[in-house]
PDB file of C-alpha atoms in Angstrom:
ATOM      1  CA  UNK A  63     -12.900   3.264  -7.643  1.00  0.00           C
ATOM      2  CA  UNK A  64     -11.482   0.464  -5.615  1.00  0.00           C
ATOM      3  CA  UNK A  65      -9.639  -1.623  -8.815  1.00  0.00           C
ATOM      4  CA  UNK A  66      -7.922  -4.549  -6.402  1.00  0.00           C
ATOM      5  CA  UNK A  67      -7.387  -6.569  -3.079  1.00  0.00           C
ATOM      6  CA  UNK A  68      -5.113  -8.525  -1.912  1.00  0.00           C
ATOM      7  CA  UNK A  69      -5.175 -10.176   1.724  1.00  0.00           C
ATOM      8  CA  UNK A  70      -2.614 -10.569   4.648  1.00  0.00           C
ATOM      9  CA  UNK A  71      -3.240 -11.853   7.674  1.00  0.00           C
ATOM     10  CA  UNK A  72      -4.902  -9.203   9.565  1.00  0.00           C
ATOM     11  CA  UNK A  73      -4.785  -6.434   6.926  1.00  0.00           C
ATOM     12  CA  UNK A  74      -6.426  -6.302   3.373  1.00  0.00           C
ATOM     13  CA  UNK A  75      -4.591  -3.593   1.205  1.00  0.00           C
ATOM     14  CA  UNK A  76      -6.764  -2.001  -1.055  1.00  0.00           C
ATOM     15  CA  UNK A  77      -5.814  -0.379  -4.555  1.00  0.00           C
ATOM     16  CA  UNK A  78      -8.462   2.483  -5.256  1.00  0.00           C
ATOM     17  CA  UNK A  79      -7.837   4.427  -8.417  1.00  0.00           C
ATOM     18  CA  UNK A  80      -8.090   7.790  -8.482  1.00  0.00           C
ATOM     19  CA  UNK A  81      -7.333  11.315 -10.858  1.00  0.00           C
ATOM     20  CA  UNK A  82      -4.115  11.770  -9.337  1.00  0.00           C
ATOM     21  CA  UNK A  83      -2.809   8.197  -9.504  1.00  0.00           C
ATOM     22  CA  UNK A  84      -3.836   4.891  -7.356  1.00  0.00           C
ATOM     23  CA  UNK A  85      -3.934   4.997  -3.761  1.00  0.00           C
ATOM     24  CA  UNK A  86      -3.072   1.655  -1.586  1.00  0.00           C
ATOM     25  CA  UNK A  87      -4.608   1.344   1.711  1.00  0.00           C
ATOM     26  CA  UNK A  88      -4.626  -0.822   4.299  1.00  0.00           C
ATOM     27  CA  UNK A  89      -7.807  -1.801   5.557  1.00  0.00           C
ATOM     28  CA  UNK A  90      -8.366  -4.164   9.392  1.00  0.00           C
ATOM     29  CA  UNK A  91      -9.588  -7.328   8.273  1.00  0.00           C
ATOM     30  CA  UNK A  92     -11.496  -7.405  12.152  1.00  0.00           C
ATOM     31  CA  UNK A  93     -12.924  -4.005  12.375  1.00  0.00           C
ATOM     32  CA  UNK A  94     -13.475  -2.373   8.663  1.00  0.00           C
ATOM     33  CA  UNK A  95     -11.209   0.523   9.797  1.00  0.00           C
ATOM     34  CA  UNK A  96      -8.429   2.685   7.389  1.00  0.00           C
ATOM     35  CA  UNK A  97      -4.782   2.650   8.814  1.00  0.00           C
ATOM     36  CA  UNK A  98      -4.276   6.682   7.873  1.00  0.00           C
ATOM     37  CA  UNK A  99      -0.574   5.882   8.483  1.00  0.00           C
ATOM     38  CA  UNK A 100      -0.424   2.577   5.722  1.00  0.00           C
ATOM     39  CA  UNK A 101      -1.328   4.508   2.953  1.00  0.00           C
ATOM     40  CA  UNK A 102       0.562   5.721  -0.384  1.00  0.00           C
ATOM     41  CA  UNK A 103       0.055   6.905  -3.746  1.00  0.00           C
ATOM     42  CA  UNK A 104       1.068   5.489  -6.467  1.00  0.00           C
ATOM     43  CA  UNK A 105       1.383   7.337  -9.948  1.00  0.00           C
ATOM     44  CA  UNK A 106       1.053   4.092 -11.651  1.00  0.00           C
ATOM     45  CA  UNK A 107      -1.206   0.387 -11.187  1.00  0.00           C
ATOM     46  CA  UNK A 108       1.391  -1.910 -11.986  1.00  0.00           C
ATOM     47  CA  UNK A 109       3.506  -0.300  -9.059  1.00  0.00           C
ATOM     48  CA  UNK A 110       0.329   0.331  -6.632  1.00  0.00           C
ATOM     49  CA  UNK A 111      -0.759  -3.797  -7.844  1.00  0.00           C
ATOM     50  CA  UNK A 112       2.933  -5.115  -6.691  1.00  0.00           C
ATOM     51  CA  UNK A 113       2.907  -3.062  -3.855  1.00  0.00           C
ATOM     52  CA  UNK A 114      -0.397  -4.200  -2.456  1.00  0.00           C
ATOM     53  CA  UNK A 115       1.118  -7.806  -3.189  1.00  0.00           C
ATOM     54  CA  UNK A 116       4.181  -7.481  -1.161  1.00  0.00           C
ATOM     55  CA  UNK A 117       2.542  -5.382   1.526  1.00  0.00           C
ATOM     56  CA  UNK A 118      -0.073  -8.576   1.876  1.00  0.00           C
ATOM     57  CA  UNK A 119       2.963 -11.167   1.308  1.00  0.00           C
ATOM     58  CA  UNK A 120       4.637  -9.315   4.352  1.00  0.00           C
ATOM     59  CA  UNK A 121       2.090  -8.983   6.499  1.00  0.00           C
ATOM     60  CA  UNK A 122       1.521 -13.071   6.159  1.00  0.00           C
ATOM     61  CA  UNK A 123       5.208 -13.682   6.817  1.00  0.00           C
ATOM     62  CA  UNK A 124       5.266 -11.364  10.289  1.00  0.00           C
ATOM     63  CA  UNK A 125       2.089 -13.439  11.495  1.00  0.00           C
ATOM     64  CA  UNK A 126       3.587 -16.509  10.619  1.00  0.00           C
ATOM     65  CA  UNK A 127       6.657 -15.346  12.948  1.00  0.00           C
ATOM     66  CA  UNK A 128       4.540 -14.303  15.521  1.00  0.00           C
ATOM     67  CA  UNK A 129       2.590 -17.363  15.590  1.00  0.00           C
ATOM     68  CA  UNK A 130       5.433 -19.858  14.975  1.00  0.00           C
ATOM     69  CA  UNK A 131       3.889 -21.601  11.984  1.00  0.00           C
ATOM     70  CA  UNK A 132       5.666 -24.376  10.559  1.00  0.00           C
ATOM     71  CA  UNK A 133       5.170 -22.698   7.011  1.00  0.00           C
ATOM     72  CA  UNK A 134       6.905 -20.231   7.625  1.00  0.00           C
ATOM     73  CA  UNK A 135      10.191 -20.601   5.415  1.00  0.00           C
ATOM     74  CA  UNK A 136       7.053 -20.868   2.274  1.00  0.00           C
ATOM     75  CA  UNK A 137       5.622 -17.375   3.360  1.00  0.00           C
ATOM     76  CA  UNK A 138       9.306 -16.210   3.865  1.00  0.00           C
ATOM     77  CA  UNK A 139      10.134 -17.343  -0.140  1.00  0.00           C
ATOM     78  CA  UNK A 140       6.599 -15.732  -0.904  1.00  0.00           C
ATOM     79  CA  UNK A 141       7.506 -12.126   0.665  1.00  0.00           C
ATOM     80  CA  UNK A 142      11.009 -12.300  -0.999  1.00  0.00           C
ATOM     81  CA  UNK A 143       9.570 -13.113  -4.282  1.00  0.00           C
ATOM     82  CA  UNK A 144       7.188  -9.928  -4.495  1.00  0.00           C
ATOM     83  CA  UNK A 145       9.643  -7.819  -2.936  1.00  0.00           C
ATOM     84  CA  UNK A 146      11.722  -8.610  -5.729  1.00  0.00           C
ATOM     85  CA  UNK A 147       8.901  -7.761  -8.136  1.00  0.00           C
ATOM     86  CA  UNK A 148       7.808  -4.849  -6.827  1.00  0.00           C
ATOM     87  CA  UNK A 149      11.097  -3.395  -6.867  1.00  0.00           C
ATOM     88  CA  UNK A 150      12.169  -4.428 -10.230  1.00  0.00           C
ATOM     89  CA  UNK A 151       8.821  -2.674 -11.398  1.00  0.00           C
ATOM     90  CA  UNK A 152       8.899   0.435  -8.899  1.00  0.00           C
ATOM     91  CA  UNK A 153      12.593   0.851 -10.543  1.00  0.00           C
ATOM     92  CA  UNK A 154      11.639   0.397 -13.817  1.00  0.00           C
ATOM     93  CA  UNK A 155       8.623   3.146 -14.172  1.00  0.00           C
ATOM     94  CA  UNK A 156      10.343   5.099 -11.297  1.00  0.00           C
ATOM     95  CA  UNK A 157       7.305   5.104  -9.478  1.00  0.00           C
ATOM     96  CA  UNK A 158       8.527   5.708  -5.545  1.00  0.00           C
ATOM     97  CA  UNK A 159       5.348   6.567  -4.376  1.00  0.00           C
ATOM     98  CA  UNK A 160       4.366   9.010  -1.417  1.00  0.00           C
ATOM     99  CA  UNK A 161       3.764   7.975   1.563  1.00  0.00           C
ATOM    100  CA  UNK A 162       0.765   8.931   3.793  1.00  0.00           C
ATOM    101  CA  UNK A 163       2.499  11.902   5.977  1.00  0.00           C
ATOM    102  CA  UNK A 164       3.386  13.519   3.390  1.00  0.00           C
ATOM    103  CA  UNK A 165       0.478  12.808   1.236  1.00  0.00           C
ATOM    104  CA  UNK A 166      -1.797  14.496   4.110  1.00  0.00           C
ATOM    105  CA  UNK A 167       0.546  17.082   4.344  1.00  0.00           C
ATOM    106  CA  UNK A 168       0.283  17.894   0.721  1.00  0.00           C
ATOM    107  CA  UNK A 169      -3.400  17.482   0.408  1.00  0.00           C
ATOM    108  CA  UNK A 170      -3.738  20.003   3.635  1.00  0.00           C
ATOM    109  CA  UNK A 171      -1.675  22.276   2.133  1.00  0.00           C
ATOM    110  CA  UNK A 172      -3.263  22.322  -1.391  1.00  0.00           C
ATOM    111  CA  UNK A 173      -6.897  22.966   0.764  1.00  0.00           C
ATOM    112  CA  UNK A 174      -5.134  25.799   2.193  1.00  0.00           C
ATOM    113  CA  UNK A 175      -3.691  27.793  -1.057  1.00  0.00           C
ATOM    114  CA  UNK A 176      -7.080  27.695  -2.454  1.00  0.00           C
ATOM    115  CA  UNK A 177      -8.472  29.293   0.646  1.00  0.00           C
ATOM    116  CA  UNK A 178      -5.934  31.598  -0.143  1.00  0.00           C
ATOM    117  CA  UNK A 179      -7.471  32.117  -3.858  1.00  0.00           C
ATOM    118  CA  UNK A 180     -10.406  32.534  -2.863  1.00  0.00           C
ATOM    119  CA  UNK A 181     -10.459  35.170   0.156  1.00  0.00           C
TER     120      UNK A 181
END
């Protein structure tokens, strides 16, 4: 059940909860489409929240860069400020995440050992 969004630039990230924790995704603001590699699981929402936040914050920043906005020092304060706050709250639940390699990997491999129980 998507729960939150949070807009960058050119990316919306997504927080979808699910029974194993809440899942951030990023999600092309142009075509609709799921990056498969900007994805991670969080074990906890206010982690997977802040995350989304800075993930949003950053991708406004780069496309400020890119574009040579005058703003940009504002959007540079703005990414700094929820980087700060994600960590402080990522440190303080100890909620790392995992990343979308490995998540695939482990959700592959979790398909596989019940093939295994059931043949």
């Amino acid at each position: 059940m998507l729960i939150a969004s949070t807009e960058g630039q050119g990316w919306c990230y997504e927080v979808i909860a699910q029974s194993d924790g809440f899942l951030v995704q990023a999600r092309d603001l142009d075509t609709g489409e799921v990056s498969l590699n900007e994805i991670t699981l969080f074990r906890t929402s206010p982690v997977a929240l802040a995350y989304a936040d800075m993930a949003a914050a950053a991708d406004r920043f780069a496309a400020s860069r890119l574009e040579e906005v005058e703003d940009w020092q504002t959007l540079a304060d703005d990414y700094h400020h929820e980087l700060d706050r994600f960590t402080a709250i990522r440190d303080r639940l100890s909620d790392d995440g995992v990343g979308g390699a490995l998540l695939r990997c482990s959700r592959a491999g979790s398909l596989r050992d019940q093939a295994y129980r059931l043949h």
